[in-house]
């Protein structure tokens, strides 16, 4: 079955860019049919969708983060990545990658499965 | 923006008893093209990622015990655990579109 694993620095300085990668195993991103997502969870808080990407490169972002977010895909490595610019302490969170089943982007969709998540702390 | 509101925020239920969690959307989650409600429920245990339990408001994901059931349509939905087990202690989230509910913490009474 499909498994996802996040990787990247656990500590980022304020004003810098957060960069994470999600490696997909057990299935190919380029086979299509799914979107590939980033979702975050602030410590002790709820879930916030960041955005997702299709293997073709089409992206959809949460309007509240859109100006700072870039999601890209590398089908040759079966990976997709997140870049979040100009981070502050408010971006400290566990970042999850997940596969999305999407009928209408940003509307009719759900997420399954999820990676284990990686904690990113923004601090000097 | 769509707002998903769950109730209650926390819930304590005795083992073997029924647990009910509600979710209300600020707008309909019904997709008229296929007449399906795109409301999903997730379970998150401490230190773990969320796990999909139910999609289309009432369809259980493969492997999810049948004590979990979902119901509702339009803007009002319910997740029911018919007979609470110890392993069901978790936070439960409803979800539509790019918005999640705030979560309901389920504990044993």
Coordinates of C-alpha atoms in Angstrom, one line a residue:
Chain A
X1 CA 0.0 0.0 0.0
X2 CA 1.0 3.6 -0.5
X3 CA 3.2 5.1 2.2
X4 CA 4.5 8.6 2.6
X5 CA 7.4 10.0 4.6
X6 CA 8.3 13.6 5.3
X7 CA 11.9 14.8 5.5
X8 CA 13.6 18.1 6.1
X9 CA 15.1 20.4 8.7
X10 CA 13.5 20.4 12.1
X11 CA 14.6 24.0 12.9
X12 CA 14.2 27.0 10.7
X13 CA 15.2 30.6 11.5
X14 CA 12.6 33.4 11.3
X15 CA 12.3 35.1 7.9
X16 CA 13.9 32.1 6.2
X17 CA 12.2 29.5 3.9
X18 CA 10.9 26.2 5.3
X19 CA 11.6 23.3 2.9
X20 CA 10.2 19.8 3.2
X21 CA 10.1 16.8 1.0
X22 CA 7.6 13.9 0.9
X23 CA 8.8 10.6 -0.5
X24 CA 6.1 8.3 -1.8
X25 CA 6.5 4.5 -1.8
X26 CA 4.2 1.7 -2.8
X27 CA 2.7 3.7 -5.7
X28 CA 3.7 6.1 -8.4
X29 CA 2.9 9.8 -8.3
X30 CA 2.9 9.9 -12.1
X31 CA 0.2 7.2 -12.4
X32 CA -2.3 10.0 -11.8
X33 CA -5.7 9.8 -10.1
X34 CA -4.6 11.5 -6.9
X35 CA -3.3 14.8 -5.7
X36 CA -0.4 15.1 -3.2
X37 CA -0.9 17.3 -0.2
X38 CA 0.7 19.2 2.6
X39 CA -1.3 19.7 5.8
X40 CA 0.0 21.1 9.1
X41 CA -1.0 21.0 12.8
X42 CA 0.1 23.6 15.2
X43 CA 1.1 22.2 18.6
X44 CA -1.9 21.0 20.4
X45 CA -4.2 22.4 17.8
X46 CA -6.3 21.4 14.8
X47 CA -5.5 20.7 11.2
X48 CA -4.7 23.2 8.4
X49 CA -4.6 22.3 4.8
X50 CA -1.7 24.0 3.0
X51 CA -2.2 22.9 -0.6
X52 CA -1.8 20.1 -3.1
X53 CA -0.3 19.2 -6.4
X54 CA -1.1 16.9 -9.3
X55 CA 1.6 14.9 -11.1
X56 CA 1.2 17.3 -14.0
X57 CA 2.2 20.2 -11.8
X58 CA -1.3 21.7 -11.2
X59 CA -1.5 23.2 -7.8
X60 CA -4.1 24.5 -5.4
X61 CA -3.3 26.4 -2.2
X62 CA -5.0 27.5 0.9
X63 CA -5.9 31.2 0.3
X64 CA -4.6 32.1 3.7
X65 CA -1.1 30.8 2.8
X66 CA -1.0 31.2 -0.9
X67 CA 1.4 34.1 -1.0
X68 CA 4.1 32.2 0.8
X69 CA 3.6 28.6 -0.4
X70 CA 5.1 26.7 -3.3
X71 CA 4.5 23.0 -3.8
X72 CA 6.4 21.2 -6.5
X73 CA 6.7 17.6 -7.8
X74 CA 9.6 15.4 -8.9
X75 CA 8.1 12.4 -10.6
X76 CA 11.5 10.9 -11.3
X77 CA 12.2 10.6 -7.6
X78 CA 8.5 10.0 -6.7
X79 CA 8.6 13.0 -4.4
X80 CA 6.8 16.2 -3.9
X81 CA 8.0 19.2 -1.9
X82 CA 6.8 22.2 0.1
X83 CA 8.4 25.6 0.4
X84 CA 7.0 28.1 2.8
X85 CA 8.7 31.5 2.7
X86 CA 9.2 34.3 5.3
X87 CA 8.4 32.0 8.3
X88 CA 7.6 33.2 11.8
X89 CA 7.0 31.4 15.1
X90 CA 3.4 31.0 14.0
X91 CA 4.6 28.5 11.4
X92 CA 5.9 26.1 14.0
X93 CA 3.9 23.0 13.5
X94 CA 3.9 19.3 12.6
X95 CA 3.8 19.1 8.8
X96 CA 2.1 16.1 7.2
X97 CA 2.1 15.0 3.7
X98 CA -0.9 13.0 2.5
X99 CA -2.5 11.6 -0.7
X100 CA -5.7 13.4 -1.7
X101 CA -8.7 11.9 -3.5
X102 CA -10.0 14.9 -5.3
X103 CA -13.2 15.3 -7.3
X104 CA -13.4 19.1 -7.2
X105 CA -10.1 20.8 -6.1
X106 CA -10.4 22.5 -2.7
X107 CA -13.9 21.4 -2.3
X108 CA -14.8 17.7 -2.8
X109 CA -11.9 15.7 -1.5
X110 CA -10.4 13.7 1.3
X111 CA -7.0 12.7 2.5
X112 CA -5.7 9.1 2.8
X113 CA -3.1 8.0 3.7
X114 CA -1.0 10.4 5.8
X115 CA 2.7 10.4 6.5
X116 CA 3.9 10.3 10.1
X117 CA 4.6 14.0 10.2
X118 CA 7.6 16.1 11.0
X119 CA 7.9 18.8 13.6
X120 CA 9.3 22.1 12.3
X121 CA 10.2 24.7 14.8
X122 CA 10.8 28.3 13.8
X123 CA 13.3 29.9 16.2
X124 CA 16.5 31.9 16.1
Chain B
X1 CA -14.9 30.7 3.8
X2 CA -16.5 27.5 4.9
X3 CA -16.6 26.9 8.7
X4 CA -16.8 23.4 10.1
X5 CA -18.1 23.4 13.7
X6 CA -18.0 20.2 15.8
X7 CA -19.8 19.6 19.0
X8 CA -19.0 18.8 21.7
X9 CA -15.3 19.9 22.0
X10 CA -14.8 17.0 24.4
X11 CA -16.7 13.9 25.4
X12 CA -16.4 11.2 28.1
X13 CA -18.2 8.0 27.5
X14 CA -18.2 4.7 29.4
X15 CA -16.8 1.6 27.8
X16 CA -19.4 -0.2 25.7
X17 CA -21.6 2.9 25.5
X18 CA -22.5 5.0 22.5
X19 CA -20.5 8.0 21.5
X20 CA -21.9 10.7 19.2
X21 CA -20.0 13.6 17.7
X22 CA -21.7 16.3 15.6
X23 CA -20.4 18.4 12.7
X24 CA -22.1 21.3 11.1
X25 CA -20.9 23.0 7.9
X26 CA -21.6 26.7 7.2
X27 CA -22.6 25.6 3.7
X28 CA -23.7 22.4 2.0
X29 CA -21.1 19.8 1.2
X30 CA -23.4 18.1 -1.3
X31 CA -21.9 17.7 -4.8
X32 CA -24.9 17.9 -7.0
X33 CA -23.2 16.2 -10.0
X34 CA -23.1 12.8 -8.1
X35 CA -25.4 13.5 -5.2
X36 CA -22.6 12.7 -2.7
X37 CA -21.8 14.6 0.5
X38 CA -18.1 15.1 0.6
X39 CA -17.8 15.1 4.4
X40 CA -15.0 13.0 5.9
X41 CA -14.1 11.9 9.4
X42 CA -10.7 11.3 10.8
X43 CA -9.4 9.7 14.0
X44 CA -6.1 11.0 15.5
X45 CA -4.5 9.1 18.4
X46 CA -1.8 10.8 20.5
X47 CA 1.5 11.0 18.6
X48 CA 0.0 9.6 15.4
X49 CA -1.2 11.2 12.1
X50 CA -4.9 11.4 11.4
X51 CA -6.5 8.3 10.0
X52 CA -9.4 8.4 7.5
X53 CA -12.4 6.7 9.0
X54 CA -15.3 7.7 6.8
X55 CA -15.8 9.5 3.5
X56 CA -18.9 10.5 1.6
X57 CA -20.4 11.1 5.0
X58 CA -21.2 7.5 5.6
X59 CA -18.8 5.2 3.7
X60 CA -16.4 3.4 6.0
X61 CA -12.8 3.2 4.9
X62 CA -11.5 -0.3 4.4
X63 CA -10.5 -1.9 7.7
X64 CA -12.5 0.5 9.9
X65 CA -14.5 -1.4 12.5
X66 CA -18.3 -1.4 11.9
X67 CA -18.9 0.2 15.3
X68 CA -18.0 3.4 13.5
X69 CA -20.8 4.9 11.4
X70 CA -21.5 8.3 9.8
X71 CA -24.7 9.9 8.9
X72 CA -26.1 13.2 7.7
X73 CA -26.6 15.3 4.6
X74 CA -26.2 18.8 3.4
X75 CA -24.8 20.7 6.4
X76 CA -25.4 18.5 9.4
X77 CA -23.5 15.3 10.1
X78 CA -22.9 12.8 12.9
X79 CA -20.1 10.3 13.7
X80 CA -21.3 7.5 16.0
X81 CA -19.3 4.9 17.8
X82 CA -21.9 2.3 18.8
X83 CA -19.9 0.6 21.6
X84 CA -16.9 2.5 22.8
X85 CA -13.7 0.5 23.1
X86 CA -10.5 1.6 24.9
X87 CA -8.6 2.0 21.6
X88 CA -11.2 4.5 20.4
X89 CA -9.7 7.2 22.7
X90 CA -8.6 9.9 20.3
X91 CA -9.4 13.3 18.8
X92 CA -11.9 13.1 15.9
X93 CA -12.1 15.6 13.1
X94 CA -14.7 16.3 10.4
X95 CA -13.5 17.7 7.1
X96 CA -14.8 19.3 4.0
X97 CA -12.9 21.0 1.2
X98 CA -9.9 22.7 2.7
X99 CA -11.4 23.1 6.2
X100 CA -11.3 20.8 9.2
X101 CA -13.5 21.0 12.3
X102 CA -11.8 22.0 15.5
X103 CA -11.7 18.4 16.8
X104 CA -13.6 16.5 19.5
X105 CA -11.6 14.8 22.2
X106 CA -13.1 11.5 23.2
X107 CA -12.2 10.0 26.5
X108 CA -13.3 7.1 28.7
X109 CA -15.6 7.9 31.6

